[in-house]
Coordinates of C-alpha atoms in Angstrom, one line a residue:
X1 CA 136.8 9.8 80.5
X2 CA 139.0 8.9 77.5
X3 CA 137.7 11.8 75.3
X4 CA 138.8 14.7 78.2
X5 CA 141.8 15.7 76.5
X6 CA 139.4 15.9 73.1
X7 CA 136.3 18.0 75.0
X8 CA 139.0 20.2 77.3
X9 CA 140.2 21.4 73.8
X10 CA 137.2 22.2 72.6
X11 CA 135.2 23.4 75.3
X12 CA 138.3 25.3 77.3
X13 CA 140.5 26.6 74.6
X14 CA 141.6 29.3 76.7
X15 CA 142.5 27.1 79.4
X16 CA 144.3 24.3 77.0
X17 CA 146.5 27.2 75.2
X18 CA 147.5 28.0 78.4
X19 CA 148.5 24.9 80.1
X20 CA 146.7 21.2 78.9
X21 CA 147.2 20.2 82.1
X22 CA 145.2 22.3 83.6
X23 CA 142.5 22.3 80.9
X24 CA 142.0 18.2 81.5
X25 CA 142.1 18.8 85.0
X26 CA 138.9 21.1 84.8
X27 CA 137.6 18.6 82.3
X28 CA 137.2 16.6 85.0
X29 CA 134.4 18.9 86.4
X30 CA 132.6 16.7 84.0
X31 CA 132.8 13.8 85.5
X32 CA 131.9 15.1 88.7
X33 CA 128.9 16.9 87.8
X34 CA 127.3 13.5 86.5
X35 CA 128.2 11.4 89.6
X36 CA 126.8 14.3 91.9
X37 CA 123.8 13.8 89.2
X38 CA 123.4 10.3 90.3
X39 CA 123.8 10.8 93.9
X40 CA 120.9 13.5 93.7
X41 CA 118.7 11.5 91.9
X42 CA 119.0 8.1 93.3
X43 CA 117.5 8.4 96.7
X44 CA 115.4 10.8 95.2
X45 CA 113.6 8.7 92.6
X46 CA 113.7 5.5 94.6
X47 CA 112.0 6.9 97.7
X48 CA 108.8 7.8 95.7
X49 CA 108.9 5.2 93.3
X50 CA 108.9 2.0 95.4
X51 CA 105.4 1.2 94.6
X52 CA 105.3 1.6 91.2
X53 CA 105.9 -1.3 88.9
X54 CA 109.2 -1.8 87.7
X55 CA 109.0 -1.7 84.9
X56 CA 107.4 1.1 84.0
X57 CA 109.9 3.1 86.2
X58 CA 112.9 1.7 84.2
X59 CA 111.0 2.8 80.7
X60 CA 110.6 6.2 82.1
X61 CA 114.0 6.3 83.1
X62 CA 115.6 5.4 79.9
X63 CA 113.7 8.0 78.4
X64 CA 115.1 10.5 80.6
X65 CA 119.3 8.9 79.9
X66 CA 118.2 9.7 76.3
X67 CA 116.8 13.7 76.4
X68 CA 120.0 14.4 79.0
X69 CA 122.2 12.7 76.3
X70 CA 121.2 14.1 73.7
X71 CA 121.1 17.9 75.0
X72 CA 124.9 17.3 76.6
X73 CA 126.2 16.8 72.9
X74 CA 124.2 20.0 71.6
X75 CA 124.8 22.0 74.4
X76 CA 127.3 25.3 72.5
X77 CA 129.3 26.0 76.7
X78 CA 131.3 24.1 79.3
X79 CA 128.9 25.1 81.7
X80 CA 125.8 23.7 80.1
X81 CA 127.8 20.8 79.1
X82 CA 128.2 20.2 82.5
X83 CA 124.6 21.1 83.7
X84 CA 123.3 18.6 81.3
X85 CA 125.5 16.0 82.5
X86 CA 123.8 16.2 85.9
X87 CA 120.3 16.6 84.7
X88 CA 121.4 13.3 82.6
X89 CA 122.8 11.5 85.4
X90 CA 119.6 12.0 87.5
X91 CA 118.0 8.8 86.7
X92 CA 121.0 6.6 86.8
X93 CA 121.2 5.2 90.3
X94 CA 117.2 4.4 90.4
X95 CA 117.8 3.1 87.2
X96 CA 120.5 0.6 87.9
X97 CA 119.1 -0.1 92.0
X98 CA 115.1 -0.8 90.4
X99 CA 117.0 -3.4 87.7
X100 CA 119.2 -5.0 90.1
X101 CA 116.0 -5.7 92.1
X102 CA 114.2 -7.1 89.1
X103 CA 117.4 -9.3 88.7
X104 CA 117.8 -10.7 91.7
X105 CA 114.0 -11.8 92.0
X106 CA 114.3 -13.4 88.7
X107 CA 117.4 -15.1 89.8
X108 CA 115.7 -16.5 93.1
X109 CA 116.8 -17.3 96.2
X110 CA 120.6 -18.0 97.2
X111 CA 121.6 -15.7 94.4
X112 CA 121.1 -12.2 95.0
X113 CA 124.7 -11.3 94.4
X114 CA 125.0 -12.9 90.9
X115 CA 121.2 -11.0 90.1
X116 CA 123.1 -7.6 91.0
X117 CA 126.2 -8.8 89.2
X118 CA 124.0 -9.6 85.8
X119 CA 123.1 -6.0 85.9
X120 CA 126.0 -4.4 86.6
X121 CA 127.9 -6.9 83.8
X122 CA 125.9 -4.3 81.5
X123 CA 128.1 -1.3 83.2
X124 CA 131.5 -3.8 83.0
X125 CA 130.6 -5.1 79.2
X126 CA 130.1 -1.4 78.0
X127 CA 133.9 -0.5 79.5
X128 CA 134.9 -3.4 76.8
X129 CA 132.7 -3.0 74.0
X130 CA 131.4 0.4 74.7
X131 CA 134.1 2.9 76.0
X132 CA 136.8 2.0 73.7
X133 CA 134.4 2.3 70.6
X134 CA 132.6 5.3 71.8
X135 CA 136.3 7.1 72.6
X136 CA 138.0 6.1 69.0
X137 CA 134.9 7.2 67.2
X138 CA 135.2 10.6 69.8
X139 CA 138.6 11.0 69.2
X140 CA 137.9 10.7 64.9
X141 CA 134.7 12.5 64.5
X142 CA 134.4 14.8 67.7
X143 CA 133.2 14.0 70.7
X144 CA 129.7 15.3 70.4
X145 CA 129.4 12.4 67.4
X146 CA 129.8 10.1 70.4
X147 CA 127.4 11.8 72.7
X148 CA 124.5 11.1 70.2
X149 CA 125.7 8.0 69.6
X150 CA 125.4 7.3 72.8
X151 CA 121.5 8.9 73.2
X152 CA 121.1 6.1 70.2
X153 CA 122.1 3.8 72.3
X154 CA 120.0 4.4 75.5
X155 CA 116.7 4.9 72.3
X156 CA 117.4 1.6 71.5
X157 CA 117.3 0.3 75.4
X158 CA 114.1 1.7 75.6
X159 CA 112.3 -0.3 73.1
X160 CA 114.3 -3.7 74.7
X161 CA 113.2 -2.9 78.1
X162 CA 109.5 -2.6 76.5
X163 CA 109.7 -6.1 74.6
X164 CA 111.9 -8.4 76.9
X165 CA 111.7 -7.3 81.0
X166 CA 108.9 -9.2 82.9
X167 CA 106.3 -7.4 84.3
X168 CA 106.8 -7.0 88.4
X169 CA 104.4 -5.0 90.5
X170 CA 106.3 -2.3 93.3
X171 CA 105.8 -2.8 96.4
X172 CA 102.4 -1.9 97.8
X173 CA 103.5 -1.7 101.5
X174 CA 106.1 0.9 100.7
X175 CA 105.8 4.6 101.5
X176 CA 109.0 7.2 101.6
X177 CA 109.0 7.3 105.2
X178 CA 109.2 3.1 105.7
X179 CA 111.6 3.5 102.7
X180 CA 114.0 6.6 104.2
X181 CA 114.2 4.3 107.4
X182 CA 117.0 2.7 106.7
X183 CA 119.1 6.0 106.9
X184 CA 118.5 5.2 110.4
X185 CA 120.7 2.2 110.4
X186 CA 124.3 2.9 111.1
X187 CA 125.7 -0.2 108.9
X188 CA 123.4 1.3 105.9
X189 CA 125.2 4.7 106.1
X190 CA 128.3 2.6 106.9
X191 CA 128.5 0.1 104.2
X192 CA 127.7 3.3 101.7
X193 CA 131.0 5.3 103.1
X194 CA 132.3 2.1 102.2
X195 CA 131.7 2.4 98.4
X196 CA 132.2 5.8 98.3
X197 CA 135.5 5.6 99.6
X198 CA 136.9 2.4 97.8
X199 CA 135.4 3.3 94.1
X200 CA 136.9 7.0 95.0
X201 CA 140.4 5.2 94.7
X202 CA 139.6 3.6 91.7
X203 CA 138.1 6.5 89.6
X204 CA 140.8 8.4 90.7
X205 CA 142.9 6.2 88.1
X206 CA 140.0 5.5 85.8
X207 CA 139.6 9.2 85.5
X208 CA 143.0 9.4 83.7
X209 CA 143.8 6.7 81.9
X210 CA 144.1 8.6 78.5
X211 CA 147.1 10.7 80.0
X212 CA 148.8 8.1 82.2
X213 CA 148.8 5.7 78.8
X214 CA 149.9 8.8 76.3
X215 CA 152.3 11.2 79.2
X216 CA 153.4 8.2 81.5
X217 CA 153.8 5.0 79.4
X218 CA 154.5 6.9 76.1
X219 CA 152.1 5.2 74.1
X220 CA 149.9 7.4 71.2
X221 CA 146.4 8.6 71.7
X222 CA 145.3 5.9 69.3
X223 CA 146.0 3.1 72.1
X224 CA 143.9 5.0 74.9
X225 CA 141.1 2.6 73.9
X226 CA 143.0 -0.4 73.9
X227 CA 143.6 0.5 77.4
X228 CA 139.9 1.3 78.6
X229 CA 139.4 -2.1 76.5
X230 CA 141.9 -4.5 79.1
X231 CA 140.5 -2.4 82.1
X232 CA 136.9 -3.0 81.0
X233 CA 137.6 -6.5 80.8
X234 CA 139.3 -6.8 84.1
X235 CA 136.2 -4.8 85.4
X236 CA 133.3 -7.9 84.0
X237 CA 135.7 -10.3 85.2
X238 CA 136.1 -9.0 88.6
X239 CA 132.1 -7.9 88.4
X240 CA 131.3 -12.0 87.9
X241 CA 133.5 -13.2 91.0
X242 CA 132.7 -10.5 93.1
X243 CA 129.1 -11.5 92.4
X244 CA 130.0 -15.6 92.9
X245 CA 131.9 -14.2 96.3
X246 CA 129.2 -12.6 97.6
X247 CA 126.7 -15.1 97.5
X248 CA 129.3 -17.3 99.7
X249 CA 130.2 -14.6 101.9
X250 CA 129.6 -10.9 101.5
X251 CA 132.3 -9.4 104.3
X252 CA 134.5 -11.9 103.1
X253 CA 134.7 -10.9 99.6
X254 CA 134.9 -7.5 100.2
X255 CA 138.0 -7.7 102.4
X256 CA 139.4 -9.9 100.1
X257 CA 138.3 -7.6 96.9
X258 CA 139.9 -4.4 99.1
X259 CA 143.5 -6.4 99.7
X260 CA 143.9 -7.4 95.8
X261 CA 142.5 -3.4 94.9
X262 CA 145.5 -2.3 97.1
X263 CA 148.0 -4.5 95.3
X264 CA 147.2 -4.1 91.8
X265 CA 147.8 -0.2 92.4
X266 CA 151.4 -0.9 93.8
X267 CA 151.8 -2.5 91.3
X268 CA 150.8 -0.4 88.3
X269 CA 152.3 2.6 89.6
X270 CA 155.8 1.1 90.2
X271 CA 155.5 -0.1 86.7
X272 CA 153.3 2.4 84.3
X273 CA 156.1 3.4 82.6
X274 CA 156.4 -0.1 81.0
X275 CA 153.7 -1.2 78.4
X276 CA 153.1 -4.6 80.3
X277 CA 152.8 -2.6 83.5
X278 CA 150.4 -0.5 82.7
X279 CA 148.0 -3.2 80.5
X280 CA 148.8 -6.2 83.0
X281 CA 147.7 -3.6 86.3
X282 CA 145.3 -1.9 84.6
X283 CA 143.2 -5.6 84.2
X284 CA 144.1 -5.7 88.0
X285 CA 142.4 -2.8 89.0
X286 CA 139.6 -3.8 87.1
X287 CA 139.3 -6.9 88.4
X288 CA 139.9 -5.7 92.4
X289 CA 137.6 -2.6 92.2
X290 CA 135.0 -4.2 89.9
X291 CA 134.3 -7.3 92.3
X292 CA 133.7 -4.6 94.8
X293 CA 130.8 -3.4 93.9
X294 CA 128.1 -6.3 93.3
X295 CA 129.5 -7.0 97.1
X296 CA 128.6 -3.5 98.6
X297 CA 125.2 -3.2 96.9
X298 CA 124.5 -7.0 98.2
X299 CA 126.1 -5.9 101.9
X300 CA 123.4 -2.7 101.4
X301 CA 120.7 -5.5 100.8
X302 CA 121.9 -7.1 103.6
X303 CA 121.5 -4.1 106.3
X304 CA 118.6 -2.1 104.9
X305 CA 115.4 -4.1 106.0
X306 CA 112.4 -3.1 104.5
X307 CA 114.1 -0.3 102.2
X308 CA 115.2 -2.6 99.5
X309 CA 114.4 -0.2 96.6
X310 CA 116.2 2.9 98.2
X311 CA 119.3 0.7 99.4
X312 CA 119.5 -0.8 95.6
X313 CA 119.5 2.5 94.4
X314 CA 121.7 4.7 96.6
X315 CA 124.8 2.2 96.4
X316 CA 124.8 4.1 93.3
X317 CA 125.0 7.1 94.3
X318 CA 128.0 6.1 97.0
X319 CA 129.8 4.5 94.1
X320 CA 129.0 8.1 92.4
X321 CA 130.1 10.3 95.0
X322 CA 133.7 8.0 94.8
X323 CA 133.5 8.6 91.2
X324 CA 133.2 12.5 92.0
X325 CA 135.7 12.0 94.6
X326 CA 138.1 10.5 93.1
X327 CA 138.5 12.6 89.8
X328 CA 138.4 15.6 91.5
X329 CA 141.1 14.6 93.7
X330 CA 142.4 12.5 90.9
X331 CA 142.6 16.5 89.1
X332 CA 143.7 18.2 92.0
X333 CA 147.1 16.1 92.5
X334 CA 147.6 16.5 88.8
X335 CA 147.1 20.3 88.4
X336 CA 149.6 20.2 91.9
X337 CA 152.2 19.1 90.1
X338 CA 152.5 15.8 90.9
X339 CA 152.0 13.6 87.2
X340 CA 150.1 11.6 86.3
X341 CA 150.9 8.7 88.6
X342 CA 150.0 10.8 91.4
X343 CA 146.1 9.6 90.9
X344 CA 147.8 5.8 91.5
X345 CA 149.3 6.5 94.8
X346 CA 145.9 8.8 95.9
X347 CA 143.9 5.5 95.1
X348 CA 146.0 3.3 97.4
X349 CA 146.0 5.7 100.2
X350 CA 141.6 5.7 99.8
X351 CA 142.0 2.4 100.5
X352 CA 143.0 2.2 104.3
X353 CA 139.7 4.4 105.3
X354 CA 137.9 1.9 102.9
X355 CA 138.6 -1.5 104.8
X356 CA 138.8 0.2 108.2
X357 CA 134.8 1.8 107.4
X358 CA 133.9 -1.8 106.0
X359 CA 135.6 -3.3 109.5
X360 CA 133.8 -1.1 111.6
X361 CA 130.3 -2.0 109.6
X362 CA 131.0 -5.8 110.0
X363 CA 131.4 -4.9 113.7
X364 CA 128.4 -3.2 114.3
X365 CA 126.2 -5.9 112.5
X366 CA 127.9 -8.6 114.5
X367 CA 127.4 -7.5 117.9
X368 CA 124.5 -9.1 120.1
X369 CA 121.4 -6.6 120.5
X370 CA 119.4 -6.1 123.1
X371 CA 115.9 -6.5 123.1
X372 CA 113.2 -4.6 125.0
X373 CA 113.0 -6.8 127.6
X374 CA 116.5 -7.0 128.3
X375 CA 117.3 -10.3 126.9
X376 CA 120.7 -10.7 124.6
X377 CA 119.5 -11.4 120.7
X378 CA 121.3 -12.5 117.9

């Protein structure tokens, strides 16, 4: 996200002589092609590897982040660029959903939420350490140089998975149709439209941070990563309570994490144009939209039965399909015309369908059912 403007040059020269604008705003196909990647693969893989042990499947998939990675920095066109990048997101929500389960056994009862929040701290730690490292070096030696450095990365994650995770067996009982059964539940598919709606709003903004720091605030392309550094830490704070919260109260948290989402964009895009606007907000929004997520994928937990390993994994693909969402729309207001505080507004408007889906889940789960025989049950 904070090498667009760099790979839109490159890879749509046409487009960028023409009008940048434009050219970042198809950039953005990127993006989208790799969250559509996850939400293809994450049911996907989960459904038939439920019994398998775990990690075996997290090796396998590691393997796979690597050969996507790798061929997305060599590939010579935008379009393969951008088939890669969904071949390369395949693996991702399985990935992150199978660990998250492996977590939260480890961490034993009482503390599922902070299991799922220990994995995803790996996804909120990256934004601080990761992003801004990965975008300078992009931004000094091209962003293919960070691509492979990347693929490095995910080589190296390979051999610590190997060495350091336990082994845990699969689950022999499970089979894809016991597994696809919780797409039967309306509070699954509900708590899913849930993340895909709220994280839509927030990768709207995340989408464009390089231009709303250089075109809105003023500030050179050399303090982009400074930026993605003071949203990344706002995201692995916010990824810690919203882990805590959940284990307290998982509807509570996420109403809460919703209301303080809402603010923080009010807030940044009546100030973006100041320097402590747009660093103080930016943490914000990390914070809000971060806690949001161990808090969905523990609400999916919650609501899915027996179909723990496909629930783990397609909150991924939910929190995907807002990050497709929400660049492309994040794009579209852009190339309208709008600026590049138009994403901002976009994100606070996502969030009134977000809390009134996440309202209407809570609902459903608390209303009495009725048994076969006719009696009321909790």
């Amino acid at each position: 996200m904070g090498l667009l403007p760099q790979i839109a040059q490159d890879l749509l020269p046409d487009a960028w002589a023409h009008a940048q604008d434009d050219a970042i705003a198809q950039g953005g196909v990127m993006i989208a092609a790799y969250a559509l990647g996850v939400v293809v693969g994450a049911p996907t893989i989960a459904v038939f590897a439920a019994r398998l042990p775990r990690r075996t499947i997290l090796l396998g998939l590691t393997v796979a982040f690597t050969i996507g990675t790798i061929a997305s920095a060599l590939a010579p066109t935008f379009a393969l660029v951008v088939m890669f990048r969904f071949i390369a997101a395949l693996p991702h929500g399985a990935y992150f959903g199978i660990a998250a389960l492996v977590a939260a056994r480890l961490m034993g009862p009482g503390k599922r939420g902070q299991g799922v929040a220990l994995v995803l701290s790996g996804l909120t730690i990256a934004n601080v350490v990761g992003v801004p490292l990965i975008t300078a070096l992009g931004q000094n030696a091209g962003w293919r140089a960070a691509y492979l450095v990347v693929a490095a990365i995910f080589a190296a994650a390979v051999v610590a998975i190997r060495l350091t995770v336990p082994i845990q067996p699969g689950d022999p009982e499970a089979t894809p149709r016991r597994e696809l059964g919780a797409f039967r539940r309306p509070a699954v598919w509900l708590a899913l439209l849930t993340g895909s709606i709220g994280f839509a709003g927030f990768f709207a903004v995340y989408s464009y941070v390089a231009p709303l720091t250089t075109e809105v605030t003023g500030l050179p392309a050399a303090i982009v990563p400074w930026a993605l550094v003071t949203l990344g830490v706002g995201m692995t704070v916010g990824n810690i309570i919203g882990g805590w919260a959940a284990d307290r109260g998982v509807l509570r948290a996420l109403f809460l994490s919703f209301g303080v989402f809402a603010l923080m964009l009010v807030g940044l895009a009546l100030t973006a144009q100041h320097p402590a606007g747009l660093f103080g907000f930016l943490f914000g929004v990390g914070v809000a939209a971060s806690a949001l997520s161990p808090t969905i994928q523990t609400r999916l937990m919650d609501v899915a039965g027996d179909s723990q390993t496909l629930a783990a994994a397609v909150n991924h693909s939910a929190l995907n399909i807002g990050n497709a969402l929400g660049a492309f729309l994040g794009g579209a207001v852009i190339a309208a015309g709008w600026g590049y505080l138009a994403p901002t507004w976009l994100g606070l408007v996502l969030c009134a369908p977000g809390i009134l889906i996440a309202a209407t889940g809570a609902w459903i789960t608390s209303r009495p059912v009725r048994g076969a025989a006719g009696a009321v049950t909790a």
